[in-house]
Amino acid sequence: MLQEVLALFGLSPAQLSPELPPALIHAGADHLLLAVQERATLSAMRYSLEAGRDLMRRAGLTTILLLWAENRQCFHSRNAFAAGGVYEDPATGAATAALAGYLRDIGWEHGGHIEVIQGEDMGQRSCLHAAIPPEQGSSIRVSGRARLMEPAH
């Protein structure tokens, strides 16, 4: 499945971060994590919505989380949500919780919390914060700021 996802986004294995290997992460829903080495790669995210929806449904994925680590506690993300019929989600708390649990489980030095900046490249910047207790399996607390949603008329 990884090769198919890389092809979907036009990525090569050399563009992925060796520090954060691709992983299936879970916090109530399944997300595929792809961490890239350069911020520009994240900004250039493009894929076919139809092909993404098909792949994500076959793989049982809710989102594909593309991530760039600015440092040990600050991440920039884009979250492809083709399975839900949306090209990209500007704020995904479930994916942030899954990421935080993954970082804790691999021993990433996060200092008990991370910040995820999402939606920036689509003009809808959100900032999600995850508090990470040290005990494996314990709950991750996610909070943050997202853009104001206008009511439908």
Tab-separated table of C-alpha atoms in Angstrom:
chain	number	residue	atom	x	y	z
A	1	MET	CA	0.000	0.000	0.000
A	2	LEU	CA	2.862	2.426	0.759
A	3	GLN	CA	4.081	2.437	-2.846
A	4	GLU	CA	0.545	3.170	-4.035
A	5	VAL	CA	0.221	6.095	-1.591
A	6	LEU	CA	3.603	7.509	-2.608
A	7	ALA	CA	2.541	7.297	-6.265
A	8	LEU	CA	-0.769	9.016	-5.450
A	9	PHE	CA	1.091	12.036	-4.052
A	10	GLY	CA	3.981	11.885	-6.557
A	11	LEU	CA	6.487	11.231	-3.763
A	12	SER	CA	9.615	9.091	-3.724
A	13	PRO	CA	10.898	7.176	-0.688
A	14	ALA	CA	13.915	9.554	-0.651
A	15	GLN	CA	11.584	12.464	0.209
A	16	LEU	CA	10.414	10.771	3.429
A	17	SER	CA	11.926	11.518	6.813
A	18	PRO	CA	14.137	8.726	8.164
A	19	GLU	CA	13.362	9.919	11.723
A	20	LEU	CA	9.612	9.362	11.377
A	21	PRO	CA	8.987	6.260	9.283
A	22	PRO	CA	5.608	5.798	7.576
A	23	ALA	CA	3.102	4.308	9.981
A	24	LEU	CA	-0.509	3.404	10.391
A	25	ILE	CA	-1.601	5.484	13.391
A	26	HIS	CA	-4.879	5.247	15.258
A	27	ALA	CA	-6.947	7.305	17.707
A	28	GLY	CA	-10.509	6.253	16.982
A	29	ALA	CA	-9.825	6.165	13.227
A	30	ASP	CA	-6.991	4.926	11.047
A	31	HIS	CA	-4.605	7.458	9.509
A	32	LEU	CA	-1.510	6.827	7.419
A	33	LEU	CA	1.415	9.018	8.499
A	34	LEU	CA	3.928	10.141	5.872
A	35	ALA	CA	6.583	12.490	7.237
A	36	VAL	CA	8.564	14.412	4.631
A	37	GLN	CA	12.033	15.893	4.947
A	38	GLU	CA	11.303	19.343	3.508
A	39	ARG	CA	8.582	21.924	4.132
A	40	ALA	CA	8.391	22.632	0.379
A	41	THR	CA	7.364	19.008	-0.252
A	42	LEU	CA	4.485	19.439	2.175
A	43	SER	CA	3.414	22.709	0.521
A	44	ALA	CA	3.396	21.024	-2.890
A	45	MET	CA	0.915	18.290	-1.856
A	46	ARG	CA	-1.275	17.327	-4.812
A	47	TYR	CA	-3.320	14.234	-5.564
A	48	SER	CA	-6.379	13.033	-7.444
A	49	LEU	CA	-9.436	13.196	-5.164
A	50	GLU	CA	-11.080	10.259	-6.944
A	51	ALA	CA	-7.966	8.066	-6.836
A	52	GLY	CA	-7.379	9.079	-3.209
A	53	ARG	CA	-10.938	8.205	-2.221
A	54	ASP	CA	-10.618	4.774	-3.860
A	55	LEU	CA	-7.257	4.032	-2.232
A	56	MET	CA	-8.334	5.261	1.205
A	57	ARG	CA	-11.561	3.255	1.152
A	58	ARG	CA	-9.752	0.074	0.075
A	59	ALA	CA	-7.123	0.587	2.802
A	60	GLY	CA	-9.640	1.555	5.509
A	61	LEU	CA	-7.987	4.954	6.037
A	62	THR	CA	-9.816	8.007	7.317
A	63	THR	CA	-7.013	10.394	6.326
A	64	ILE	CA	-3.481	10.427	5.011
A	65	LEU	CA	-1.443	12.720	7.234
A	66	LEU	CA	1.490	14.396	5.503
A	67	LEU	CA	3.806	15.905	8.074
A	68	TRP	CA	6.961	17.991	8.341
A	69	ALA	CA	8.782	18.347	11.675
A	70	GLU	CA	9.961	21.927	12.198
A	71	ASN	CA	11.537	20.753	15.459
A	72	ARG	CA	10.895	18.125	18.167
A	73	GLN	CA	7.616	19.754	19.274
A	74	CYS	CA	6.279	21.705	16.288
A	75	PHE	CA	4.884	20.023	13.200
A	76	HIS	CA	3.234	21.269	10.021
A	77	SER	CA	0.650	18.990	8.478
A	78	ARG	CA	-1.710	18.497	5.592
A	79	ASN	CA	-4.444	15.956	5.964
A	80	ALA	CA	-5.882	14.417	2.811
A	81	PHE	CA	-9.496	13.431	3.565
A	82	ALA	CA	-10.662	11.999	0.232
A	83	ALA	CA	-12.448	9.156	2.038
A	84	GLY	CA	-14.814	11.808	3.415
A	85	GLY	CA	-15.174	13.507	0.043
A	86	VAL	CA	-12.955	16.451	1.039
A	87	TYR	CA	-9.598	17.162	-0.609
A	88	GLU	CA	-8.013	18.389	2.628
A	89	ASP	CA	-9.126	18.906	6.223
A	90	PRO	CA	-7.869	22.151	7.837
A	91	ALA	CA	-8.006	20.798	11.426
A	92	THR	CA	-7.973	17.103	12.329
A	93	GLY	CA	-7.981	16.447	16.077
A	94	ALA	CA	-8.158	12.658	15.669
A	95	ALA	CA	-5.035	12.628	13.481
A	96	THR	CA	-3.219	14.910	15.950
A	97	ALA	CA	-4.121	12.561	18.815
A	98	ALA	CA	-2.937	9.569	16.772
A	99	LEU	CA	0.316	11.379	15.916
A	100	ALA	CA	0.938	12.228	19.572
A	101	GLY	CA	0.411	8.604	20.610
A	102	TYR	CA	2.751	7.433	17.855
A	103	LEU	CA	5.450	9.889	18.918
A	104	ARG	CA	5.157	8.722	22.530
A	105	ASP	CA	5.320	5.064	21.477
A	106	ILE	CA	8.484	5.493	19.365
A	107	GLY	CA	10.255	7.456	22.112
A	108	TRP	CA	10.282	10.814	20.290
A	109	GLU	CA	11.574	13.566	22.597
A	110	HIS	CA	8.423	15.714	22.744
A	111	GLY	CA	8.651	17.120	26.276
A	112	GLY	CA	5.044	16.144	27.049
A	113	HIS	CA	3.355	18.141	24.300
A	114	ILE	CA	3.357	18.953	20.602
A	115	GLU	CA	1.874	21.642	18.382
A	116	VAL	CA	0.504	20.860	14.917
A	117	ILE	CA	-0.045	23.665	12.421
A	118	GLN	CA	-2.521	22.466	9.823
A	119	GLY	CA	-4.467	24.046	6.979
A	120	GLU	CA	-1.868	26.755	6.401
A	121	ASP	CA	-1.230	25.823	2.775
A	122	MET	CA	-4.959	25.909	2.018
A	123	GLY	CA	-5.435	29.351	3.607
A	124	GLN	CA	-7.275	28.008	6.676
A	125	ARG	CA	-4.565	27.848	9.341
A	126	SER	CA	-5.339	25.976	12.523
A	127	CYS	CA	-3.111	25.300	15.485
A	128	LEU	CA	-3.661	22.079	17.421
A	129	HIS	CA	-1.993	21.285	20.724
A	130	ALA	CA	-1.621	17.752	22.110
A	131	ALA	CA	-0.696	17.011	25.731
A	132	ILE	CA	1.141	13.692	25.892
A	133	PRO	CA	1.266	11.786	29.187
A	134	PRO	CA	4.245	9.421	29.516
A	135	GLU	CA	2.198	6.243	30.092
A	136	GLN	CA	1.671	4.172	26.946
A	137	GLY	CA	-2.006	3.778	26.152
A	138	SER	CA	-3.054	6.788	28.223
A	139	SER	CA	-5.360	9.407	26.741
A	140	ILE	CA	-4.008	12.236	24.621
A	141	ARG	CA	-5.657	15.610	25.173
A	142	VAL	CA	-6.061	17.723	22.025
A	143	SER	CA	-7.104	21.370	21.983
A	144	GLY	CA	-6.537	24.257	19.649
A	145	ARG	CA	-7.695	27.034	17.392
A	146	ALA	CA	-9.324	26.722	13.982
A	147	ARG	CA	-10.970	29.212	11.679
A	148	LEU	CA	-14.525	30.363	12.428
A	149	MET	CA	-17.113	28.422	10.435
A	150	GLU	CA	-19.819	30.546	8.838
A	151	PRO	CA	-23.394	29.294	9.348
A	152	ALA	CA	-25.191	27.986	6.257
A	153	HIS	CA	-27.994	30.178	4.962
